[in-house]
Amino acid sequence: VQLQASGGGLVQAGGSLTLSCTASTSRSIFNLDNIDWYRQAPGKLREFVAAFGTGGSTEYANSVKGRFIVSGDAAKNTVNLVMNNLKPEDTATYYCKGEKVINVEGARRVYWGQGTQVTVSS
């Protein structure tokens, strides 16, 4: 499975963007066990942003809690990240990551998508 993040762009502080994570094959993205969003700013480590379990559970980094919403769209076969009240410190390349449990011991196969750039101007 190849994942692709899209929807990035340039936005002013306080604005909103919606990112989408899609699968490049005909398989449903929801065949994965969870889809996470990460971001990486220049000179910084990649950091966790939000997680979507295909059972519907969600989790957020403290830095985005209350501003970002992650959800699945079965009709479009995407997992979306709605980003509200964006701040300059949200500027980064955003990546989606999918995981699939492959055995009873809980080993996971991990799929990273190409990133999409989000730039928030002050």
Backbone as ProteinMPNN parsed JSONL, in Angstrom:
{"seq_chain_A": "VQLQASGGGLVQAGGSLTLSCTASTSRSIFNLDNIDWYRQAPGKLREFVAAFGTGGSTEYANSVKGRFIVSGDAAKNTVNLVMNNLKPEDTATYYCKGEKVINVEGARRVYWGQGTQVTVSS", "coords_chain_A": {"N_chain_A": [[0.848, -1.191, 0.0], [0.593, 2.141, -0.897], [0.691, 5.332, 0.435], [-0.658, 8.628, 0.185], [-0.343, 11.94, 0.994], [-2.217, 14.916, 0.801], [-3.368, 18.288, 0.053], [-2.102, 20.364, 1.293], [-0.805, 23.733, 1.707], [-0.514, 27.327, 1.501], [-1.401, 29.423, 4.12], [-2.939, 31.963, 6.082], [-2.251, 32.863, 9.49], [-4.556, 31.654, 11.838], [-6.257, 30.684, 9.989], [-7.653, 27.878, 8.085], [-7.054, 24.509, 6.991], [-7.547, 21.504, 5.154], [-6.237, 18.366, 5.191], [-5.702, 15.388, 3.308], [-5.409, 11.863, 3.355], [-4.729, 9.35, 1.189], [-5.017, 6.079, -0.281], [-2.968, 4.428, -2.628], [-3.67, 2.191, -3.959], [-6.283, -0.063, -4.953], [-7.239, -1.06, -2.678], [-9.037, -0.578, 0.315], [-8.33, 2.173, 2.388], [-9.078, 1.784, 4.903], [-8.553, -0.808, 5.486], [-6.249, -0.836, 6.819], [-4.959, -0.753, 10.178], [-4.589, 1.512, 11.685], [-4.291, 4.986, 10.967], [-2.026, 7.498, 10.974], [-1.086, 10.901, 11.537], [1.787, 12.807, 10.991], [4.266, 15.36, 11.384], [6.923, 17.389, 10.113], [9.094, 19.895, 10.716], [11.486, 22.179, 9.289], [14.759, 21.356, 10.246], [13.943, 20.068, 12.511], [12.826, 17.196, 14.429], [10.694, 14.601, 13.2], [7.345, 14.675, 14.226], [4.598, 13.395, 16.121], [1.196, 14.002, 15.282], [-1.615, 13.391, 15.043], [-3.873, 10.635, 15.437], [-5.781, 8.1, 13.869], [-7.815, 5.49, 14.498], [-9.061, 2.709, 12.767], [-11.28, 1.734, 13.9], [-12.481, 3.922, 14.77], [-11.405, 5.378, 16.85], [-9.599, 8.198, 18.178], [-6.683, 10.263, 18.565], [-4.651, 12.885, 19.811], [-1.864, 15.128, 19.538], [-0.761, 17.226, 22.177], [-0.243, 19.801, 21.345], [-1.94, 20.33, 19.25], [-4.441, 19.718, 20.03], [-7.878, 20.341, 20.24], [-7.797, 22.043, 18.116], [-7.268, 20.671, 15.752], [-8.817, 18.107, 13.811], [-9.205, 14.717, 13.268], [-10.443, 12.385, 10.944], [-12.308, 9.743, 9.317], [-13.283, 9.156, 5.944], [-15.306, 7.189, 4.46], [-16.59, 7.028, 2.022], [-14.988, 8.42, 0.273], [-12.699, 7.098, 0.673], [-10.62, 8.05, 2.307], [-8.54, 9.432, 4.896], [-8.896, 12.193, 6.825], [-7.446, 15.29, 7.888], [-8.483, 17.902, 9.537], [-7.542, 21.126, 9.966], [-7.72, 23.714, 12.085], [-7.65, 27.179, 13.118], [-4.927, 27.791, 12.574], [-1.441, 28.112, 13.304], [1.705, 29.883, 13.04], [3.686, 28.155, 13.971], [2.744, 25.722, 13.214], [3.679, 25.257, 10.757], [5.056, 23.032, 8.506], [6.111, 19.954, 6.911], [3.656, 17.658, 6.276], [2.858, 14.326, 6.969], [1.263, 11.209, 6.268], [0.813, 8.125, 7.914], [0.403, 4.681, 7.763], [-0.582, 1.723, 9.486], [-0.477, -1.816, 9.815], [-1.428, -4.608, 11.539], [0.32, -7.638, 11.524], [0.707, -10.128, 12.602], [0.004, -12.481, 15.301], [1.544, -11.73, 17.398], [1.57, -9.065, 17.341], [3.169, -7.635, 15.649], [3.832, -5.029, 13.313], [3.223, -3.788, 10.049], [4.446, -1.007, 8.412], [3.49, 1.875, 6.667], [4.501, 4.663, 4.947], [3.455, 7.783, 3.68], [4.051, 10.128, 0.977], [4.834, 13.478, 1.756], [2.977, 16.546, 2.425], [3.185, 20.003, 2.049], [2.663, 22.429, 4.502], [2.235, 25.759, 5.107], [2.163, 28.375, 7.308], [1.482, 31.672, 7.544], [2.363, 34.597, 9.418]], "CA_chain_A": [[0.0, 0.0, 0.0], [1.278, 3.427, -0.889], [-0.172, 6.39, 0.918], [-0.348, 9.951, -0.346], [-0.955, 13.065, 1.687], [-2.465, 16.049, -0.084], [-4.187, 19.339, 0.626], [-1.318, 21.413, 1.904], [-0.78, 25.019, 1.035], [-0.139, 28.516, 2.267], [-2.57, 29.991, 4.773], [-2.612, 32.927, 7.124], [-2.522, 32.449, 10.863], [-5.982, 31.685, 12.14], [-6.991, 30.022, 8.919], [-7.884, 26.436, 8.146], [-6.734, 23.648, 5.86], [-7.892, 20.096, 5.328], [-5.342, 17.417, 4.53], [-6.282, 14.076, 3.059], [-4.505, 10.738, 3.158], [-5.379, 8.372, 0.338], [-4.231, 4.906, -0.639], [-2.73, 4.419, -4.069], [-4.194, 0.966, -4.558], [-7.739, -0.18, -4.877], [-7.611, -1.505, -1.341], [-9.52, 0.476, 1.192], [-7.395, 2.654, 3.405], [-9.584, 1.305, 6.176], [-8.005, -2.123, 5.779], [-5.176, -0.614, 7.779], [-5.447, -0.715, 11.554], [-4.642, 2.909, 12.079], [-3.632, 5.97, 10.099], [-1.544, 8.593, 11.816], [-0.498, 12.08, 10.899], [3.014, 13.333, 11.567], [4.782, 16.538, 10.696], [8.343, 17.671, 10.312], [9.516, 21.245, 10.369], [12.915, 22.216, 8.953], [15.669, 21.303, 11.373], [13.339, 19.417, 13.673], [12.449, 15.801, 14.272], [9.303, 14.333, 12.845], [6.563, 14.538, 15.448], [3.229, 12.907, 16.024], [0.162, 15.023, 15.295], [-2.937, 12.833, 15.333], [-4.049, 9.234, 15.053], [-7.146, 7.637, 13.615], [-7.966, 4.045, 14.452], [-10.171, 2.45, 11.86], [-12.456, 1.495, 14.714], [-13.042, 5.234, 15.054], [-10.719, 6.078, 17.945], [-8.713, 9.285, 17.772], [-5.715, 10.732, 19.553], [-4.03, 14.115, 19.326], [-0.779, 15.747, 20.275], [-1.26, 18.344, 22.982], [-0.065, 21.064, 20.623], [-3.002, 20.528, 18.266], [-5.714, 19.332, 20.622], [-8.85, 21.424, 20.22], [-7.721, 22.779, 16.848], [-7.23, 19.722, 14.639], [-9.746, 16.989, 13.902], [-8.9, 13.639, 12.324], [-11.633, 11.567, 10.716], [-12.283, 8.92, 8.117], [-14.361, 9.345, 4.968], [-15.357, 5.902, 3.771], [-17.053, 7.229, 0.646], [-13.849, 8.872, -0.519], [-11.547, 6.248, 1.001], [-9.559, 8.918, 2.798], [-8.511, 9.88, 6.283], [-8.683, 13.629, 6.708], [-7.009, 16.061, 9.041], [-8.971, 19.271, 9.461], [-6.687, 21.952, 10.811], [-8.322, 25.02, 12.332], [-6.883, 28.127, 13.924], [-3.525, 27.459, 12.327], [-0.428, 29.006, 13.855], [2.97, 29.774, 12.308], [4.437, 26.982, 14.431], [2.217, 24.521, 12.552], [4.353, 25.135, 9.475], [5.813, 21.787, 8.431], [5.639, 18.974, 5.943], [2.771, 16.72, 6.958], [2.891, 12.984, 6.417], [0.39, 10.218, 6.872], [1.424, 6.825, 8.138], [-0.552, 3.618, 8.014], [-0.038, 0.526, 10.124], [-1.291, -3.017, 9.74], [-0.942, -5.712, 12.359], [0.522, -8.742, 10.595], [0.728, -11.433, 13.253], [-0.628, -12.505, 16.627], [2.431, -11.072, 18.363], [1.36, -7.635, 17.253], [4.092, -6.968, 14.732], [3.096, -4.165, 12.39], [3.822, -3.298, 8.816], [4.258, 0.445, 8.428], [3.499, 2.519, 5.352], [4.585, 6.126, 4.988], [3.116, 8.47, 2.455], [4.779, 11.351, 0.677], [4.291, 14.569, 2.545], [2.397, 17.734, 1.823], [3.713, 21.156, 2.77], [1.747, 23.406, 5.087], [2.94, 26.964, 5.529], [1.258, 29.313, 7.962], [2.132, 32.976, 7.652], [1.897, 35.371, 10.58]], "C_chain_A": [[0.882, 1.239, 0.0], [0.271, 4.485, -0.478], [0.291, 7.727, 0.365], [-1.088, 10.987, 0.462], [-1.111, 14.213, 0.701], [-3.267, 17.104, 0.664], [-3.418, 20.471, 1.28], [-1.359, 22.705, 1.109], [-0.324, 26.116, 1.962], [-1.412, 29.14, 2.834], [-2.118, 30.982, 5.825], [-2.932, 32.352, 8.495], [-3.997, 32.654, 11.172], [-6.84, 30.989, 11.11], [-7.079, 28.525, 9.101], [-7.425, 25.757, 6.864], [-7.232, 22.248, 6.192], [-6.936, 19.249, 4.506], [-6.067, 16.091, 4.36], [-5.183, 13.054, 2.864], [-5.263, 9.693, 2.354], [-4.433, 7.21, 0.071], [-4.123, 4.83, -2.153], [-3.239, 3.159, -4.751], [-5.7, 0.935, -4.398], [-8.196, -0.645, -3.502], [-8.075, -0.324, -0.518], [-8.449, 0.866, 2.189], [-7.802, 2.122, 4.768], [-9.256, -0.159, 6.428], [-6.815, -2.026, 6.722], [-5.769, -0.496, 9.182], [-5.493, 0.697, 12.121], [-3.887, 3.753, 11.067], [-3.29, 7.168, 10.972], [-1.044, 9.737, 10.956], [0.723, 12.522, 11.708], [3.382, 14.597, 10.802], [6.247, 16.735, 11.03], [8.652, 19.063, 9.807], [11.009, 21.22, 10.064], [13.78, 22.226, 10.21], [15.137, 20.62, 12.607], [13.022, 17.957, 13.368], [10.986, 15.689, 13.854], [8.519, 14.075, 14.129], [5.139, 14.093, 15.152], [2.254, 14.072, 16.097], [-1.178, 14.444, 15.737], [-3.0, 11.403, 14.826], [-5.522, 8.935, 14.862], [-7.139, 6.127, 13.54], [-9.173, 3.713, 13.614], [-11.39, 1.913, 12.585], [-13.101, 2.794, 15.142], [-12.365, 6.0, 16.175], [-9.797, 7.151, 17.394], [-7.797, 9.672, 18.922], [-5.008, 11.928, 18.956], [-2.828, 14.492, 20.17], [-1.346, 16.941, 21.034], [-1.22, 19.658, 22.215], [-1.184, 21.349, 19.626], [-4.385, 20.216, 18.825], [-6.646, 20.533, 20.687], [-8.835, 22.238, 18.944], [-7.801, 21.857, 15.633], [-8.238, 18.599, 14.895], [-9.376, 15.962, 12.834], [-10.14, 12.759, 12.186], [-11.474, 10.77, 9.443], [-13.485, 9.216, 7.251], [-14.401, 8.086, 4.111], [-15.746, 6.068, 2.306], [-15.904, 7.628, -0.273], [-12.592, 8.052, -0.263], [-10.347, 7.084, 1.436], [-9.652, 9.061, 4.315], [-8.09, 11.341, 6.235], [-8.207, 14.231, 8.019], [-7.465, 17.498, 8.809], [-8.185, 20.103, 10.466], [-7.283, 23.345, 10.902], [-7.401, 25.884, 13.174], [-5.376, 27.86, 13.799], [-2.599, 28.549, 12.845], [0.852, 28.869, 13.041], [3.779, 28.542, 12.73], [3.875, 25.664, 13.9], [2.865, 24.307, 11.186], [5.267, 23.912, 9.473], [5.372, 21.01, 7.196], [4.86, 17.919, 6.714], [2.744, 15.393, 6.202], [1.79, 12.135, 7.049], [1.119, 8.881, 6.907], [0.337, 5.818, 8.432], [0.136, 2.427, 8.642], [-1.03, -0.619, 9.994], [-0.664, -4.091, 10.61], [-0.857, -6.945, 11.486], [0.642, -10.1, 11.257], [0.17, -11.33, 14.663], [0.249, -11.871, 17.693], [2.309, -9.552, 18.295], [2.34, -6.895, 16.378], [3.291, -6.182, 13.687], [3.907, -3.879, 11.144], [3.451, -1.82, 8.717], [4.394, 0.987, 7.023], [3.521, 4.033, 5.541], [4.185, 6.689, 3.637], [4.063, 9.629, 2.2], [4.077, 12.513, 1.376], [3.654, 15.662, 1.717], [2.776, 18.935, 2.684], [2.588, 22.06, 3.243], [2.57, 24.583, 5.579], [1.922, 27.953, 6.077], [2.002, 30.621, 8.156], [1.527, 33.768, 8.81], [1.31, 36.698, 10.145]], "O_chain_A": [[1.805, 1.359, 0.806], [-0.853, 4.526, -0.979], [1.477, 7.932, 0.109], [-2.309, 10.927, 0.602], [-0.238, 14.449, -0.133], [-3.778, 16.86, 1.757], [-4.014, 21.431, 1.768], [-1.876, 22.759, -0.007], [0.18, 25.869, 3.057], [-2.383, 29.356, 2.107], [-1.033, 30.847, 6.392], [-3.777, 31.468, 8.633], [-4.598, 33.67, 10.822], [-8.022, 30.737, 11.342], [-6.649, 27.971, 10.113], [-7.413, 26.362, 5.793], [-7.324, 21.863, 7.357], [-6.839, 19.395, 3.288], [-6.927, 15.724, 5.16], [-4.145, 13.352, 2.273], [-6.311, 9.209, 2.781], [-3.214, 7.34, 0.183], [-5.077, 5.133, -2.869], [-3.239, 3.069, -5.979], [-6.297, 1.814, -3.776], [-9.388, -0.628, -3.195], [-7.562, 0.787, -0.648], [-7.757, 0.02, 2.757], [-6.978, 2.021, 5.678], [-9.631, -0.705, 7.465], [-6.422, -3.012, 7.346], [-6.947, -0.175, 9.341], [-6.35, 1.019, 12.944], [-2.964, 3.283, 10.403], [-4.154, 7.764, 11.615], [-0.636, 9.555, 9.809], [0.687, 12.597, 12.936], [2.869, 14.858, 9.714], [6.737, 16.31, 12.076], [8.492, 19.366, 8.625], [11.721, 20.331, 10.533], [13.55, 23.016, 11.125], [15.803, 20.593, 13.642], [12.958, 17.544, 12.21], [10.169, 16.569, 14.123], [8.975, 13.346, 15.009], [4.571, 14.374, 14.097], [2.45, 15.011, 16.867], [-1.799, 14.936, 16.679], [-2.276, 11.016, 13.909], [-6.384, 9.438, 15.583], [-6.537, 5.542, 12.639], [-10.209, 4.368, 13.733], [-12.423, 1.663, 11.964], [-14.142, 2.789, 15.799], [-12.711, 7.153, 16.431], [-9.279, 7.031, 16.284], [-8.102, 9.438, 20.092], [-4.786, 11.991, 17.747], [-2.78, 14.211, 21.367], [-2.295, 17.583, 20.584], [-2.07, 20.526, 22.416], [-1.357, 22.492, 19.203], [-5.391, 20.433, 18.149], [-6.254, 21.611, 21.134], [-9.743, 23.033, 18.701], [-8.348, 22.238, 14.598], [-8.476, 18.2, 16.035], [-9.251, 16.291, 11.654], [-10.799, 12.431, 13.173], [-10.627, 11.069, 8.601], [-14.574, 9.492, 7.753], [-13.631, 7.938, 3.163], [-15.275, 5.322, 1.449], [-15.85, 7.23, -1.436], [-11.555, 8.27, -0.888], [-9.218, 6.86, 0.998], [-10.7, 8.839, 4.921], [-7.049, 11.679, 5.671], [-8.525, 13.746, 9.104], [-6.899, 18.215, 7.985], [-8.172, 19.811, 11.662], [-7.341, 24.07, 9.909], [-6.498, 25.391, 13.85], [-4.664, 27.725, 14.794], [-2.925, 29.736, 12.826], [1.066, 27.834, 12.409], [4.483, 27.957, 11.907], [4.467, 24.606, 14.116], [2.626, 23.29, 10.535], [6.14, 23.774, 10.331], [4.397, 21.36, 6.531], [5.357, 17.358, 7.69], [2.626, 15.35, 4.977], [1.434, 12.322, 8.213], [1.931, 8.567, 6.036], [-0.547, 6.067, 9.252], [1.303, 2.154, 8.363], [-2.245, -0.428, 10.054], [0.503, -4.44, 10.432], [-1.812, -7.285, 10.787], [0.676, -11.122, 10.571], [-0.103, -10.237, 15.159], [-0.234, -11.512, 18.767], [2.891, -8.842, 19.115], [2.352, -5.664, 16.357], [2.227, -6.611, 13.241], [5.129, -3.745, 11.195], [2.297, -1.437, 8.913], [5.299, 0.607, 6.28], [2.661, 4.601, 6.214], [4.532, 6.143, 2.589], [4.788, 10.061, 3.097], [2.859, 12.502, 1.553], [3.772, 15.702, 0.492], [2.692, 18.877, 3.911], [1.684, 22.408, 2.483], [3.493, 24.416, 6.376], [0.956, 28.318, 5.406], [3.021, 30.674, 8.843], [0.348, 33.63, 9.134], [0.868, 37.483, 10.984]]}, "name": "protein", "num_of_chains": 1, "seq": "VQLQASGGGLVQAGGSLTLSCTASTSRSIFNLDNIDWYRQAPGKLREFVAAFGTGGSTEYANSVKGRFIVSGDAAKNTVNLVMNNLKPEDTATYYCKGEKVINVEGARRVYWGQGTQVTVSS"}
